[in-house]
Structures are given as structure tokens and as C-alpha cells.
Amino acid sequence: MNLPLNFLIVNMNYIAILMWFFGAVYIGYVFITLYHLTRFGVGQSPKVFSVVFFVGSIFFLILLLVAYISIDFNIISDSINEIFKKFNMDLLSK
Amino acid sequence: MFFVETKYSFEGQHPDEKVILFSRRHWFVILLPMIAFAIMALIPLILYIFTESLFARMGLTSIVLFVFTIYYVIWWLSLSYKITMYLMDYWIITDKRVIDSRQHGFFSRSVATAQLNRIQDVTTSINGPMATWLDFGNIEVQTAGTENNFFFYDIPNPAQMRGLIMEVIERRKGKQNKGSYDTY
């Protein structure tokens, strides 16, 4: 009896999943840092730095998203194929 | 209490407790890592300038910029971690006790206190040419009995601070509580 196992072969966007994972880790890390600075920081400096860090973190997150959106994955796969062809390793073209 | 009430209020402060001195490590301690971070920030820029045309020919400019952005995000988080750890290490002298608060990493923090009447002696040590030039060093607060001694590391003006601690202890011992302490 042939089981319909082809549902396991899902064409998943692994880079997008990786980006989501990275984003979640990033937001978690930013939250932990801000929590430490505001909860345990004594004096003015930790509070000032927490504001700077918060603004900088948002800036870098936007920068990362813009850089991710601007990637053309088709051009990249073509370029990688060309590189492999140059070295007679057309593994990806098969 | 999320944001502290006054400039040097801290968690666990008694209602009638007054902060006399608050100190962090000397700025020189954080200067060298900051220089290293500044150099690390320049590396991708220099790489990009020299390899821009090569990547453009291969059509990989966007992915290279994306990789550099990830690098800068990691750089930013590492830099902030270093600064956070610097800011979380501090020593407080109140009119009742000495507090040594040290952050060893996220979720790893140690706070030790010693009552002023348990302090027996305070010694300072300045080691190295930079420490001598910039006037920072370590302070050892020796406590009575089986309590562990306190170490204040890389404190600015250690001799001045030692004098202040001794003055506070003497005032405490002599019960000269008529005058108010100055906050530094």
C-alpha cells in the first residue's frame, strides 16, 4: 500500500523562517537588555543608555528588514550557479 | 518600582537610608573595549569599499549588504552588552552600609552588603602606569568577623574615596548624626 507521504515535501522558505527566528531572538535580547538597564540600573546613565539602545535597536531592525527585502534571491541563485559552473561543479543546475 | 525615584535610589534601599557615595569603575576600563568595537565597526566598510565592484559584477551586492547588516546588528548587541555590564557594576556607600553590586552576565548578579559598624579598615591599591596617571585603583574594605572583605575594583580617586568611607564610619561610630552627609 502506497502511503501519500508527499505532504512531507513542502516547499518552505527556509530563509524567511530563519529571519523570523533571528528577529524573535533579537527582540528578546533587546527586551532583556532594556529590562536590566531600567530595573537594576542606578543613576542617570543606565536610563539614558537604555533610550539610546532602544532607538538604535529599532534603527538596526529597520535596516535589517530593508536589507532583507532588497535581496533578489533569483539573481543570487543564478550567480551561485555560474560560480559552480566555472569550477565545473554544476550541482545546483541539475 | 520600575524607574527609580531619585538620582541614586536603588532597589532594597531602606526608607530612611541616604546614599552618600555612588561609584562605578573608571571610564578607562570601558575605553579599550570601545576602541576595539570602533575598529570592528570599520572592518565591513573597508571590505565593502575594496570588493564592491567584484560583488556588483557577480550580482551579489544585495546579499553582501544583508550579511554586513547582520554583522552590524550582532556588533550593536555586543556593544550594548558590554556597556550594560559596565553600568550594572557599581558600589554604593550609604549612611548605614556599603553595597557591592556586580553583574556577571544577564541573569547572573551578585549583591553584597556590609554594615558600617562592621568595617574595620579600608585599604587602597593603585597598580600600573595608567592607573597612576588617571588615578584609579582598587579599594579593599575589611570587615569584622567571618564576613568576606569587600573589593571595589578600578574606582576613580581611590584615596579620596577611602578618606570618605573612613569619615562616614567615624561619623557612624561617633553617632555624629546631627549634620547631614553630602552626596557625591
Short mmCIF file of N, CA and C in Angstrom, two decimals, chain B residues 26-40 75 79 82-83 86 130-131 133-134 136 154:
data_model
loop_
_atom_site.label_atom_id
_atom_site.label_comp_id
_atom_site.label_asym_id
_atom_site.label_seq_id
_atom_site.Cartn_x
_atom_site.Cartn_y
_atom_site.Cartn_z
N HIS B 26 36.23 53.08 36.69
CA HIS B 26 36.77 54.22 35.96
C HIS B 26 36.47 54.08 34.46
N TRP B 27 36.29 55.20 33.77
CA TRP B 27 35.96 55.15 32.34
C TRP B 27 37.03 54.48 31.50
N PHE B 28 38.28 54.46 32.01
CA PHE B 28 39.36 53.85 31.23
C PHE B 28 39.12 52.34 31.03
N VAL B 29 38.41 51.74 31.97
CA VAL B 29 38.12 50.30 31.90
C VAL B 29 37.28 49.98 30.66
N ILE B 30 36.38 50.89 30.32
CA ILE B 30 35.49 50.66 29.17
C ILE B 30 36.07 51.25 27.88
N LEU B 31 37.11 52.06 28.00
CA LEU B 31 37.67 52.74 26.83
C LEU B 31 38.28 51.75 25.82
N LEU B 32 39.10 50.82 26.31
CA LEU B 32 39.76 49.87 25.41
C LEU B 32 38.77 48.99 24.65
N PRO B 33 37.76 48.41 25.32
CA PRO B 33 36.75 47.67 24.55
C PRO B 33 36.01 48.54 23.53
N MET B 34 35.80 49.82 23.88
CA MET B 34 35.11 50.72 22.94
C MET B 34 35.95 50.97 21.69
N ILE B 35 37.27 51.09 21.88
CA ILE B 35 38.17 51.26 20.73
C ILE B 35 38.12 50.00 19.85
N ALA B 36 38.11 48.84 20.50
CA ALA B 36 38.03 47.57 19.76
C ALA B 36 36.72 47.50 18.97
N PHE B 37 35.64 47.94 19.57
CA PHE B 37 34.34 47.94 18.88
C PHE B 37 34.33 48.92 17.71
N ALA B 38 35.01 50.06 17.89
CA ALA B 38 35.10 51.05 16.81
C ALA B 38 35.86 50.47 15.61
N ILE B 39 36.94 49.74 15.90
CA ILE B 39 37.71 49.09 14.82
C ILE B 39 36.86 48.03 14.13
N MET B 40 36.14 47.25 14.94
CA MET B 40 35.27 46.20 14.38
C MET B 40 34.17 46.79 13.49
N TRP B 75 27.10 43.28 16.11
CA TRP B 75 28.04 44.26 16.69
C TRP B 75 27.32 45.17 17.68
N LEU B 79 28.09 45.38 21.64
CA LEU B 79 28.47 46.68 22.21
C LEU B 79 27.56 47.05 23.38
N LYS B 82 28.29 44.98 26.46
CA LYS B 82 29.50 45.45 27.17
C LYS B 82 29.18 46.69 28.02
N ILE B 83 28.46 47.63 27.43
CA ILE B 83 28.12 48.87 28.15
C ILE B 83 27.17 48.56 29.31
N TYR B 86 29.03 47.14 32.15
CA TYR B 86 29.80 48.22 32.80
C TYR B 86 28.90 49.04 33.71
N MET B 130 48.97 53.52 33.89
CA MET B 130 47.72 54.19 33.51
C MET B 130 46.86 54.49 34.73
N ALA B 131 46.83 53.52 35.64
CA ALA B 131 46.05 53.71 36.87
C ALA B 131 46.63 54.85 37.70
N TRP B 133 48.46 57.37 36.47
CA TRP B 133 48.26 58.62 35.72
C TRP B 133 46.82 59.12 35.84
N LEU B 134 45.88 58.20 35.63
CA LEU B 134 44.46 58.59 35.62
C LEU B 134 43.82 58.51 37.02
N PHE B 136 43.09 55.84 39.29
CA PHE B 136 42.05 54.87 39.65
C PHE B 136 42.71 53.61 40.20
N ASP B 154 38.81 49.17 40.26
CA ASP B 154 39.00 50.26 39.28
C ASP B 154 38.16 51.50 39.61
#
